[in-house]
XYZ file of C-alpha atoms in Angstrom:
779
model
C -33.432 -39.862 -7.392
C -34.124 -37.294 -10.173
C -31.009 -35.964 -11.827
C -29.997 -32.282 -11.858
C -29.984 -30.048 -14.885
C -28.337 -26.604 -14.707
C -29.012 -23.419 -16.692
C -26.305 -20.735 -16.715
C -25.662 -17.489 -18.586
C -22.268 -17.287 -20.268
C -20.416 -14.082 -19.450
C -17.025 -12.902 -18.280
C -18.139 -13.874 -14.744
C -17.064 -17.495 -15.087
C -16.448 -18.471 -11.474
C -20.115 -18.370 -10.286
C -21.043 -20.726 -13.113
C -18.117 -22.993 -12.318
C -19.055 -23.130 -8.636
C -22.600 -24.222 -9.451
C -21.393 -26.844 -11.952
C -18.945 -28.466 -9.532
C -21.511 -28.292 -6.717
C -24.109 -30.271 -8.658
C -21.577 -32.686 -10.168
C -20.562 -33.607 -6.623
C -24.123 -34.159 -5.393
C -25.514 -37.758 -5.247
C -27.969 -37.064 -8.078
C -25.168 -35.756 -10.297
C -25.465 -33.261 -13.170
C -27.110 -34.682 -16.276
C -26.877 -31.589 -18.470
C -25.544 -28.062 -18.615
C -27.636 -25.581 -20.605
C -25.509 -22.535 -21.511
C -27.379 -19.403 -22.567
C -25.274 -16.947 -24.582
C -25.778 -13.708 -26.477
C -24.308 -12.758 -29.865
C -21.371 -10.952 -28.230
C -18.326 -12.976 -29.339
C -15.917 -11.742 -26.674
C -18.205 -11.337 -23.656
C -20.493 -14.331 -24.133
C -19.719 -16.763 -26.973
C -16.038 -17.287 -26.118
C -16.699 -17.847 -22.373
C -19.515 -20.248 -23.309
C -17.238 -22.330 -25.523
C -14.448 -22.412 -22.930
C -16.960 -23.546 -20.291
C -18.274 -26.206 -22.662
C -14.757 -27.562 -23.322
C -13.935 -27.735 -19.616
C -17.088 -29.667 -18.731
C -16.706 -32.083 -21.666
C -13.088 -32.834 -20.690
C -13.655 -33.300 -16.970
C -17.281 -34.487 -16.644
C -18.071 -36.941 -19.405
C -21.434 -37.761 -17.824
C -22.696 -34.206 -18.280
C -24.147 -33.238 -21.651
C -23.656 -29.608 -22.723
C -26.170 -27.692 -24.846
C -25.635 -24.170 -26.191
C -28.628 -21.794 -26.495
C -28.376 -18.412 -28.279
C -30.723 -15.935 -26.618
C -32.394 -12.616 -27.257
C -31.977 -10.142 -24.398
C -35.638 -9.117 -24.418
C -37.063 -10.183 -21.021
C -40.197 -11.767 -22.518
C -38.152 -13.873 -24.959
C -35.820 -14.955 -22.160
C -38.758 -16.133 -20.085
C -40.096 -18.134 -23.034
C -36.671 -19.672 -23.708
C -36.239 -20.805 -20.119
C -39.785 -22.198 -19.912
C -39.260 -24.241 -23.076
C -35.906 -25.646 -21.841
C -37.380 -26.730 -18.498
C -40.451 -28.186 -20.192
C -38.153 -30.545 -22.115
C -37.560 -32.594 -18.927
C -40.219 -31.752 -16.328
C -39.117 -34.556 -13.981
C -35.542 -33.236 -13.581
C -34.401 -31.079 -10.681
C -33.722 -27.832 -12.534
C -31.340 -25.207 -11.133
C -30.966 -21.759 -12.712
C -27.884 -19.664 -11.906
C -28.942 -16.016 -12.239
C -25.379 -14.757 -11.802
C -23.963 -13.460 -15.075
C -25.128 -11.508 -18.060
C -26.415 -7.948 -18.041
C -29.380 -6.343 -16.308
C -31.856 -7.134 -19.074
C -30.967 -10.818 -18.867
C -31.279 -10.794 -15.072
C -34.721 -9.158 -15.315
C -35.921 -11.676 -17.898
C -34.722 -14.709 -15.968
C -36.036 -13.427 -12.640
C -39.550 -13.259 -14.119
C -39.501 -17.051 -14.197
C -39.046 -17.310 -10.406
C -42.170 -18.952 -8.974
C -43.555 -19.690 -12.422
C -41.057 -22.188 -13.809
C -40.371 -25.289 -11.636
C -36.707 -24.664 -10.834
C -34.395 -23.553 -8.034
C -33.062 -20.044 -8.771
C -29.664 -19.216 -7.214
C -27.447 -16.135 -7.229
C -23.929 -15.370 -5.986
C -23.339 -11.917 -4.482
C -20.066 -10.092 -5.147
C -18.966 -10.761 -1.540
C -19.261 -14.534 -2.094
C -22.619 -15.108 -0.391
C -25.136 -17.381 -2.185
C -28.906 -16.814 -2.217
C -31.930 -18.741 -3.424
C -34.744 -16.568 -4.822
C -38.400 -17.452 -4.302
C -41.699 -15.646 -4.592
C -43.577 -15.164 -1.348
C -46.869 -13.279 -1.419
C -45.979 -12.069 -4.892
C -42.632 -10.588 -3.794
C -39.212 -11.764 -4.949
C -37.273 -12.756 -1.798
C -33.709 -13.965 -1.364
C -32.742 -16.621 1.203
C -29.092 -17.411 2.106
C -27.943 -20.883 1.079
C -24.655 -22.784 1.386
C -22.881 -23.923 -1.795
C -19.521 -25.673 -1.249
C -17.100 -23.681 -3.383
C -14.101 -25.864 -2.505
C -15.317 -28.497 -4.978
C -13.632 -26.546 -7.786
C -10.325 -27.613 -6.187
C -10.516 -30.922 -8.053
C -10.197 -29.185 -11.432
C -6.716 -29.226 -13.017
C -4.876 -25.907 -12.955
C -4.263 -25.966 -16.712
C -8.022 -26.208 -17.284
C -8.701 -23.269 -14.962
C -6.075 -21.136 -16.680
C -7.410 -22.052 -20.116
C -10.922 -21.200 -18.955
C -10.024 -17.710 -17.751
C -6.971 -16.508 -19.599
C -7.662 -15.043 -23.062
C -4.767 -15.262 -25.536
C -4.488 -14.385 -29.202
C -3.906 -18.000 -30.261
C -4.970 -21.461 -29.152
C -2.546 -22.499 -26.441
C -1.836 -25.278 -24.024
C -0.770 -24.461 -20.461
C 2.267 -26.054 -18.858
C 3.933 -25.541 -15.517
C 6.033 -27.371 -12.995
C 5.526 -28.227 -9.390
C 7.733 -26.297 -6.951
C 10.279 -28.286 -5.012
C 10.368 -28.445 -1.240
C 13.083 -26.136 0.094
C 14.630 -25.542 3.547
C 13.220 -22.030 3.615
C 14.532 -20.840 6.973
C 18.036 -22.069 6.134
C 17.834 -20.372 2.731
C 16.655 -17.037 4.105
C 19.386 -17.057 6.746
C 21.962 -17.822 4.051
C 20.576 -15.081 1.812
C 20.681 -12.614 4.703
C 24.312 -13.513 5.438
C 25.194 -13.152 1.732
C 23.757 -9.657 1.194
C 20.454 -11.157 -0.023
C 22.210 -12.826 -2.964
C 19.963 -15.817 -3.715
C 22.488 -17.494 -6.011
C 25.009 -17.550 -3.166
C 22.300 -18.664 -0.742
C 21.433 -21.689 -2.908
C 25.089 -22.587 -3.245
C 25.627 -22.234 0.509
C 22.732 -24.633 1.132
C 23.901 -27.041 -1.582
C 20.812 -26.488 -3.743
C 22.118 -24.674 -6.801
C 25.126 -24.147 -9.011
C 27.139 -21.073 -9.869
C 25.550 -20.804 -13.315
C 21.958 -20.637 -12.108
C 20.115 -17.356 -12.684
C 19.384 -15.555 -9.429
C 15.912 -14.550 -10.631
C 14.907 -18.153 -11.375
C 16.196 -19.292 -7.977
C 14.247 -16.516 -6.267
C 11.051 -17.638 -8.035
C 11.631 -21.102 -6.560
C 11.847 -19.563 -3.094
C 8.551 -17.702 -3.570
C 6.865 -20.839 -4.928
C 8.038 -22.796 -1.875
C 6.658 -20.071 0.409
C 3.294 -20.177 -1.388
C 3.242 -23.995 -1.163
C 3.456 -23.763 2.618
C -0.043 -22.207 2.608
C -1.301 -25.471 1.042
C -3.271 -24.204 -1.955
C -5.236 -26.808 -3.910
C -2.819 -26.442 -6.840
C 0.325 -24.475 -7.614
C 2.600 -24.041 -10.603
C 5.995 -22.471 -11.024
C 6.631 -20.805 -14.415
C 3.170 -21.428 -15.831
C 3.417 -20.969 -19.624
C 0.816 -20.616 -22.368
C 2.395 -22.325 -25.403
C 1.120 -22.044 -28.964
C 0.940 -24.936 -31.468
C 4.220 -23.676 -32.960
C 5.925 -23.951 -29.553
C 6.077 -20.206 -28.914
C 5.490 -19.008 -25.329
C 2.550 -16.601 -25.452
C 2.420 -15.814 -21.731
C 4.411 -16.798 -18.648
C 3.387 -16.454 -15.013
C 6.124 -16.724 -12.381
C 4.038 -18.449 -9.681
C 0.291 -19.126 -9.784
C -1.852 -20.890 -7.188
C -5.508 -21.847 -6.929
C -7.688 -22.588 -3.932
C -11.508 -22.631 -3.780
C -11.897 -20.428 -6.824
C -9.282 -17.868 -5.794
C -6.306 -17.601 -8.128
C -3.227 -15.881 -6.723
C -0.620 -14.685 -9.201
C 2.831 -13.874 -7.773
C 5.022 -11.781 -10.038
C 8.678 -11.806 -8.903
C 11.638 -9.681 -9.956
C 15.049 -9.399 -8.314
C 16.185 -6.388 -10.346
C 17.574 -3.437 -8.410
C 15.632 -0.185 -8.102
C 14.078 0.572 -11.498
C 12.901 3.908 -12.837
C 9.355 5.047 -12.275
C 8.205 4.358 -15.831
C 9.463 0.762 -15.684
C 7.647 0.051 -12.407
C 4.423 1.631 -13.669
C 4.600 -0.562 -16.778
C 5.160 -3.650 -14.618
C 2.109 -2.735 -12.534
C 0.045 -2.225 -15.684
C 1.138 -5.569 -17.173
C 0.439 -7.453 -13.941
C -2.980 -5.796 -13.691
C -3.854 -6.965 -17.211
C -2.808 -10.514 -16.367
C -4.841 -10.392 -13.185
C -8.013 -9.327 -14.958
C -7.629 -12.268 -17.320
C -7.288 -14.638 -14.376
C -10.757 -14.097 -13.018
C -11.358 -10.478 -12.043
C -12.463 -10.158 -8.429
C -11.681 -13.846 -7.837
C -7.984 -13.272 -8.557
C -5.339 -11.632 -6.420
C -2.014 -10.377 -7.632
C 1.219 -9.832 -5.740
C 4.227 -7.857 -6.972
C 7.324 -9.074 -5.118
C 10.255 -6.667 -5.517
C 12.796 -7.109 -2.670
C 15.275 -4.700 -4.285
C 12.844 -1.901 -5.237
C 10.933 0.625 -3.190
C 7.517 1.674 -4.488
C 6.472 5.261 -3.859
C 2.979 6.271 -2.754
C 1.726 6.808 -6.312
C 2.985 3.437 -7.555
C 1.589 1.651 -4.498
C -1.796 3.340 -4.865
C -1.945 2.531 -8.588
C -1.156 -1.123 -7.858
C -3.871 -1.261 -5.193
C -6.427 0.144 -7.640
C -5.706 -2.891 -9.868
C -6.084 -5.337 -6.940
C -2.314 -5.861 -6.746
C -0.546 -6.164 -3.408
C 3.063 -4.965 -3.215
C 5.852 -6.603 -1.240
C 8.836 -4.361 -1.884
C 12.098 -3.710 -0.050
C 10.323 -1.999 2.841
C 8.024 -5.019 3.415
C 10.214 -7.917 2.368
C 11.135 -9.037 5.885
C 7.368 -9.255 6.537
C 6.793 -11.440 3.482
C 5.408 -14.390 5.462
C 2.795 -12.222 7.179
C 2.020 -10.414 3.911
C 1.351 -13.727 2.149
C -0.799 -14.877 5.078
C -2.912 -11.750 4.621
C -3.176 -12.325 0.873
C -4.128 -16.003 1.275
C -6.386 -15.082 4.220
C -4.887 -17.875 6.289
C -2.849 -17.931 9.493
C 0.919 -18.255 9.259
C 1.547 -22.001 8.706
C 3.446 -23.875 11.383
C 6.132 -24.653 8.791
C 6.848 -20.924 8.402
C 6.663 -19.777 12.024
C 10.414 -20.086 12.629
C 11.199 -18.220 9.402
C 8.695 -15.516 10.254
C 10.234 -14.980 13.691
C 13.698 -14.729 12.150
C 12.648 -12.216 9.479
C 10.772 -10.005 11.940
C 14.041 -9.274 13.769
C 15.975 -8.276 10.630
C 16.248 -4.894 8.913
C 14.881 -4.445 5.414
C 17.198 -5.432 2.539
C 19.646 -2.608 1.817
C 19.292 -0.078 -0.944
C 22.427 -0.532 -2.960
C 23.648 0.146 -6.481
C 24.371 -2.550 -8.995
C 27.858 -4.010 -8.804
C 30.087 -3.407 -11.852
C 30.771 -6.325 -14.149
C 34.465 -5.433 -14.030
C 36.312 -3.833 -11.156
C 38.254 -1.756 -13.686
C 35.136 -0.148 -15.215
C 32.539 0.850 -12.606
C 29.490 2.829 -13.806
C 30.170 6.544 -13.930
C 26.966 7.600 -12.170
C 27.953 6.089 -8.811
C 31.760 6.028 -8.675
C 31.965 7.220 -5.074
C 30.184 4.245 -3.530
C 31.801 1.645 -5.777
C 35.285 3.036 -5.303
C 34.718 3.113 -1.551
C 33.571 -0.503 -1.677
C 36.652 -1.598 -3.598
C 39.011 0.534 -1.505
C 37.522 -0.905 1.702
C 37.997 -4.493 0.503
C 41.618 -3.840 -0.394
C 42.333 -2.043 2.899
C 40.736 -4.765 4.981
C 42.860 -7.412 3.270
C 46.120 -5.478 3.133
C 46.105 -4.082 6.690
C 44.284 -7.000 8.344
C 41.867 -4.586 9.995
C 38.299 -5.246 11.030
C 37.010 -1.715 10.313
C 37.534 0.794 7.522
C 35.778 4.056 6.773
C 36.024 6.526 3.913
C 34.288 9.788 3.031
C 32.355 9.378 -0.226
C 30.921 12.926 -0.097
C 31.716 15.828 2.238
C 28.928 14.651 4.560
C 28.578 10.900 3.998
C 30.821 8.342 5.680
C 31.027 4.841 4.184
C 31.953 2.105 6.691
C 32.852 -1.546 6.081
C 33.345 -4.078 8.851
C 35.029 -7.484 8.552
C 34.115 -10.114 11.122
C 35.508 -13.692 11.156
C 32.990 -16.517 11.290
C 33.689 -17.151 14.978
C 33.167 -13.527 15.989
C 30.238 -11.647 17.458
C 26.723 -12.525 16.310
C 25.796 -10.348 13.349
C 22.356 -9.561 14.716
C 23.920 -8.089 17.860
C 26.481 -6.265 15.737
C 23.742 -4.669 13.642
C 21.851 -3.493 16.700
C 25.036 -2.010 18.167
C 25.712 -0.205 14.900
C 22.243 1.328 14.942
C 22.588 2.406 18.557
C 26.071 3.867 18.219
C 25.822 5.497 14.794
C 22.385 6.974 15.350
C 23.882 9.619 17.629
C 26.087 10.937 14.824
C 23.501 11.294 12.098
C 21.120 9.513 9.788
C 21.912 5.956 8.685
C 21.146 5.967 4.952
C 21.475 2.192 4.657
C 22.846 -0.613 6.782
C 23.234 -4.182 5.574
C 24.922 -7.405 6.552
C 27.519 -8.174 3.925
C 29.363 -11.362 3.100
C 32.224 -10.228 5.301
C 30.438 -8.291 7.998
C 28.324 -5.162 7.611
C 28.211 -2.053 5.463
C 26.649 1.278 6.300
C 26.468 4.786 4.913
C 26.003 7.593 7.417
C 24.906 11.162 6.730
C 26.820 12.954 9.472
C 25.327 15.696 11.640
C 28.388 16.324 13.854
C 31.240 18.781 13.550
C 33.932 17.854 11.052
C 36.709 17.770 13.656
C 34.872 15.398 15.973
C 36.619 12.336 14.535
C 38.061 11.073 17.815
C 34.579 10.330 19.076
C 33.905 8.334 15.890
C 37.042 6.282 16.443
C 36.143 5.618 20.064
C 32.718 4.449 18.966
C 34.212 1.988 16.519
C 36.706 0.665 19.078
C 33.858 -0.035 21.490
C 32.383 -2.153 18.714
C 35.392 -4.506 18.853
C 37.273 -3.214 15.825
C 40.727 -1.931 14.869
C 39.596 1.238 13.163
C 41.494 3.283 10.594
C 40.017 6.443 9.081
C 40.915 6.985 5.439
C 42.197 10.443 4.488
C 41.932 13.530 6.645
C 38.204 13.643 7.122
C 35.568 15.563 5.173
C 36.103 18.895 3.499
C 32.912 20.775 4.276
C 31.739 23.800 2.302
C 30.908 26.885 4.424
C 27.131 26.286 4.331
C 27.605 22.753 5.667
C 28.413 23.935 9.180
C 26.141 22.598 11.916
C 23.207 24.833 12.748
C 21.002 25.480 15.752
C 17.618 26.922 16.641
C 17.005 29.544 19.325
C 13.513 30.261 20.613
C 12.057 31.838 23.734
C 11.947 30.236 27.157
C 8.879 30.079 29.412
C 5.577 28.697 28.185
C 5.888 27.066 24.791
C 3.180 27.523 22.177
C 2.089 25.584 19.144
C 3.299 28.395 16.859
C 7.044 28.185 17.554
C 6.974 24.395 17.945
C 5.359 24.033 14.499
C 7.942 26.433 13.022
C 10.740 24.369 14.578
C 9.288 21.159 13.130
C 9.382 22.661 9.636
C 12.974 23.876 10.075
C 14.131 20.472 11.345
C 12.461 18.736 8.406
C 13.965 21.061 5.821
C 17.510 21.487 7.212
C 19.235 18.323 8.436
C 22.271 20.315 9.605
C 20.394 21.594 12.670
C 21.906 19.838 15.687
C 20.690 21.893 18.681
C 17.643 23.707 20.044
C 18.061 26.323 22.796
C 15.350 28.191 24.681
C 16.477 31.565 26.104
C 14.994 34.633 27.804
C 16.708 37.027 25.384
C 18.549 36.626 22.104
C 21.793 38.517 21.472
C 22.604 40.676 18.477
C 25.372 38.269 17.495
C 22.886 35.405 17.436
C 20.481 37.429 15.306
C 23.285 38.125 12.816
C 24.562 34.527 12.722
C 23.316 32.900 9.462
C 23.774 29.418 10.955
C 21.253 30.151 13.741
C 17.477 30.050 13.297
C 15.931 32.588 15.682
C 12.277 31.634 16.062
C 9.458 33.622 17.737
C 11.874 35.915 19.570
C 14.016 38.952 18.697
C 11.310 41.085 17.024
C 12.957 40.683 13.644
C 12.110 38.947 10.387
C 15.004 38.456 7.994
C 15.027 35.315 5.855
C 18.678 35.751 4.860
C 19.743 35.759 8.518
C 17.123 33.147 9.470
C 15.217 35.430 11.863
C 11.558 34.406 12.147
C 9.682 36.570 14.653
C 6.306 38.189 14.029
C 5.653 40.171 17.218
C 6.810 43.433 15.586
C 4.064 43.163 12.936
C 0.539 44.612 13.297
C -2.118 42.244 14.624
C -4.066 42.358 11.353
C -3.501 40.802 8.911
C -2.282 38.128 11.269
C 0.832 36.085 10.785
C 2.983 33.919 13.035
C 6.413 32.282 13.127
C 4.984 29.106 11.659
C 3.767 30.944 8.548
C 7.078 32.803 8.213
C 8.985 29.508 8.315
C 6.668 27.939 5.734
C 7.195 30.961 3.487
C 10.980 30.677 3.893
C 10.931 27.105 2.594
C 8.363 27.919 -0.146
C 5.607 25.877 1.458
C 3.157 28.633 2.355
C 1.059 28.576 -0.831
C 0.400 24.858 -0.487
C -0.256 25.252 3.245
C -2.937 27.863 2.573
C -4.546 25.611 -0.041
C -4.553 22.330 1.852
C -4.676 23.410 5.505
C -7.943 25.348 5.968
C -7.143 25.866 9.653
C -3.908 27.782 9.068
C -5.442 31.272 8.965
C -7.283 30.717 12.259
C -4.104 29.181 13.728
C -2.158 32.362 12.893
C -4.871 34.685 14.204
C -5.154 32.835 17.517
C -1.389 33.116 18.038
C -1.295 36.795 16.985
C -4.369 38.226 18.730
C -5.498 35.473 21.098
C -8.350 32.981 21.097
C -10.683 35.304 23.007
C -10.413 38.073 20.383
C -10.852 35.572 17.550
C -13.960 34.217 19.251
C -15.328 37.720 19.875
C -14.912 38.800 16.237
C -16.605 35.580 15.130
C -19.490 36.024 17.567
C -18.502 32.902 19.445
C -18.222 32.558 23.257
C -14.514 32.691 24.156
C -14.898 30.018 26.834
C -16.513 27.674 24.338
C -13.692 28.193 21.810
C -11.058 27.479 24.462
C -12.887 24.283 25.385
C -12.930 23.183 21.748
C -9.243 23.971 21.214
C -7.991 22.217 24.340
C -6.736 18.662 23.874
C -4.482 16.460 26.018
C -1.954 15.770 23.243
C -1.086 19.448 22.697
C -1.131 20.154 26.438
C 1.307 17.336 27.161
C 3.543 18.266 24.221
C 3.811 21.981 24.986
C 4.226 21.293 28.708
C 7.170 18.949 28.043
C 8.744 21.389 25.588
C 8.365 24.241 28.106
C 10.642 22.445 30.586
C 13.540 22.210 28.130
C 16.450 24.662 28.120
C 18.665 22.867 25.594
C 18.103 19.924 23.312
C 20.904 18.300 21.303
C 20.744 16.165 18.190
C 21.432 12.852 19.896
C 18.500 13.246 22.322
C 15.523 10.940 21.591
C 13.061 13.838 21.815
C 15.103 15.811 19.271
C 14.988 12.869 16.894
C 11.238 12.557 17.508
C 10.823 16.232 16.579
C 12.758 15.629 13.353
C 10.531 12.667 12.473
C 7.343 14.626 13.201
C 8.558 17.571 11.154
C 9.397 15.366 8.214
C 5.961 13.766 8.376
C 4.278 17.184 8.523
C 6.212 18.531 5.545
C 6.030 15.264 3.605
C 2.238 15.153 3.954
C 1.958 18.765 2.804
C 4.183 18.162 -0.235
C 2.185 15.030 -1.055
C -1.103 16.936 -1.221
C -0.539 18.576 -4.590
C 0.853 15.370 -6.091
C -2.143 13.368 -4.843
C -4.583 16.009 -6.043
C -3.034 15.900 -9.527
C -3.224 12.091 -9.515
C -6.744 11.727 -8.114
C -8.497 14.617 -9.891
C -8.814 12.794 -13.263
C -10.224 9.727 -11.490
C -13.022 11.537 -9.645
C -16.596 10.912 -10.695
C -20.022 11.726 -9.248
C -23.079 9.624 -8.480
C -26.640 10.908 -8.429
C -28.887 8.553 -6.506
C -31.968 10.771 -6.792
C -32.583 14.153 -8.469
C -30.255 16.725 -6.915
C -28.714 14.224 -4.460
C -25.112 13.619 -5.414
C -22.045 11.859 -4.024
C -18.443 12.254 -5.120
C -16.384 9.091 -5.714
C -12.608 9.265 -5.171
C -11.060 5.925 -6.243
C -7.431 4.814 -5.939
C -6.954 6.545 -2.573
C -6.556 3.555 -0.235
C -2.854 4.145 0.499
C -2.992 7.936 0.747
C -1.984 9.044 4.293
C -5.032 10.147 6.322
C -3.944 13.789 6.667
C -3.257 14.018 2.929
C -6.548 12.355 2.010
C -8.510 14.701 4.281
C -6.910 17.786 2.743
C -7.145 16.652 -0.873
C -10.691 15.296 -0.638
C -11.871 18.646 0.758
C -10.392 20.409 -2.296
C -11.857 17.882 -4.731
C -15.317 18.194 -3.201
C -15.149 21.990 -3.247
C -13.952 22.240 -6.837
C -15.535 19.206 -8.510
C -18.845 18.656 -6.700
C -19.602 21.437 -4.170
C -23.181 20.257 -3.642
C -22.137 16.687 -2.774
C -23.833 15.199 0.273
C -21.561 12.163 0.617
C -18.114 10.984 -0.338
C -17.234 7.440 -1.492
C -13.632 6.208 -1.285
C -11.797 2.917 -0.937
C -11.996 1.610 2.610
C -8.421 1.791 4.018
C -9.242 -0.987 6.498
C -11.101 -3.387 4.252
C -11.710 -4.620 0.729
C -14.655 -2.429 -0.228
C -15.895 1.177 -0.191
C -16.189 3.638 2.682
C -19.287 5.851 2.271
C -19.257 8.986 4.446
C -21.762 11.772 4.983
C -20.131 15.154 4.409
C -20.204 17.808 7.130
C -22.263 20.083 4.877
C -25.049 17.487 4.799
C -27.383 17.640 7.834
C -27.121 14.465 9.944
C -30.855 13.986 9.815
C -30.746 13.974 5.999
C -28.508 10.954 5.360
C -28.271 8.160 7.922
C -26.401 4.950 7.101
C -27.889 3.160 10.089
C -30.702 2.338 7.673
C -28.294 -0.123 6.025
C -27.822 -2.278 9.138
C -28.223 -5.953 8.256
C -27.580 -5.511 4.535
C -25.318 -8.408 3.389
C -23.120 -6.034 1.368
C -22.368 -3.862 4.432
C -19.506 -4.665 6.826
C -19.717 -1.791 9.309
C -22.009 1.095 10.152
C -20.899 3.781 12.601
C -23.144 4.192 15.628
C -23.851 7.813 14.674
C -24.827 6.866 11.124
C -22.295 9.073 9.295
C -20.242 6.160 7.869
C -20.773 2.737 6.321
C -18.298 0.341 4.702
C -19.003 -2.352 2.112
C -17.609 -5.868 1.842
C -16.424 -5.412 -1.743
C -15.944 -2.767 -4.447
C -19.570 -2.472 -5.500
C -20.477 -1.016 -8.914
C -22.066 2.432 -9.143
C -25.625 1.173 -9.456
C -25.392 -0.734 -6.153
C -23.723 2.246 -4.448
C -26.611 4.437 -5.592
C -29.081 1.910 -4.219
C -27.379 2.010 -0.795
C -27.407 5.814 -0.808
C -31.103 5.838 -1.735
C -31.897 3.594 1.211
C -29.861 5.785 3.560
C -31.512 8.982 2.282
C -34.047 9.827 5.007
C -35.649 12.600 2.961
C -36.844 10.047 0.411
C -38.698 8.105 3.098
C -40.511 11.056 4.671
C -44.151 11.565 3.690
C -44.648 14.667 1.542
């Protein structure tokens, strides 16, 4: 059987070459030689070529490696390849076209059908093709190349092959040990997520062990359960002098995919520190293989904001922070693209029923010298411990601010199940206000509650605690509230409810957490209009921000306003609302002068406008609200209104921040003269309402003639390409891309297509050219 010989182009794309090498080495005919073509570029071509040569010589002694410097002129490349193949015409030659730049690809592709060899290519989505000439045309045919054969390569060789360091290094790491993960997680949960205590409880560690190192062992054991081909804990690049150049917490490899898990147990860090960690992890990830590497930032004691999360995603880094830590098994399954292993099913079920780890300050090193910035919480913690011990009580509570109650609960080992206790705490305390954090402590549970009840309503608090099986003692005489901390209410009109006053109420609830009641009345009294603790909305024919009166019916019809706009103005949100909500002016006019008049002035049939405005969600919402006379803070619908209001206001406030972040990243593509698309990267984790508002502004101000918009697909791993409303549907139709291997989904109407991977600009332009109907019409 003739032996194989392989020709590759050395570039920073190492994995495609490695796949083809291991494929042919594993075939019965074997791989007699590897011919590496390289340019004069030391960093992009010569260094990868030498690293590839060293790997093959160490692991495949039967394969001879030859290095060939090349000129990037297509004609010279063709001559070089023809001369190499002519040196052994009886061999089975394979040419891997993946790698190098466009000039190299053009030169090598000219040899297809002329030089006796099999020409293969790996697409960015992982699909392999063989290129042949049929009737003079270059045609690609899908082929199967077993990529799992790279699993036999040692992890140190793979790291050396990909990771560039300033000095020659050797890689070392250690295998993770097998751990009783479910037992450990339960122990950590019972010990306030203290992993040192959890290891001691399970008899696996000593008091002197660093918590961070123990936590890395836990993560390595979790990753091992997904059965990667190889895994190292604390992988280190060590120089000849013994200095550690680089260290990776946990790194795994499977079928050419390297996963790097970066773990830190530190408490909430400042924004600059987290951004730097993201940047460092992104640099390490690029050195581990680019698109063939995945990174994971595991921070159980930190919460990433939207900007940090979006920045991490743009660098191909997943984030498992405090908010997602109890979903860590499912998150890792998504990252490894495997189902949850049987060995982790019990742990996963346990974690899914637990709250997220608490947000808590660092504990002082000495009880006599707590940090000055958080004395209230730490003093309350210490006071509670002393009171529990001295008075042999099961409950204590202390006011740490005029509005925040700090509660500690002691429960003997034989007492009520902590899971049930936590659920009871959530149910009971939710009626009094917002639980800022709730955690299971070593001796029970701890919670902080932002109260929304009257200051003298302490008897009800005590009764609640007694029902929770505790001997409760309230410290001090209760909170001392400043005058503006009194509970507040909203009054609006009875009868049919409208979107205007409901939207105004949502804004008020989001901005003022002291509101504890909504009343709907036929008439409002003068005393209520003069009461600064009462919001009077859409009734009373008075607008006075100081007295919180927000009615617009006394104003002229034009220019139109409404209670919603008055409330936004009161909380200094109106300017942003006018910028990011293009519908707000029409919303105000419809409420002020009616939909029929708006339609008439716009030359639009009133019946048609009413049909377009009607929707079942608003009808159901306003109908339900219309039946209410009084709504108190403990009612589920009241709490739902608060949540909706906070989402509405949060999205609006996020718009300017996201615009400032995304504007410098925007670029344009021109796929044919005058046909442009705007690209908005790093937007995958932007909420839909925010993305819609910000993208409209960016298109208007950065590329007003754009016909399409390209953004990261929020549901997949590639791009979402959308036709803009200003582009006629018959002008750009993505249904033309059906069947393309780089396309995952095309909408039935043709306005949207999504790609399998983050394609470069030249391939995006090619897809847009093919979807551009105007280009295909005869002139």
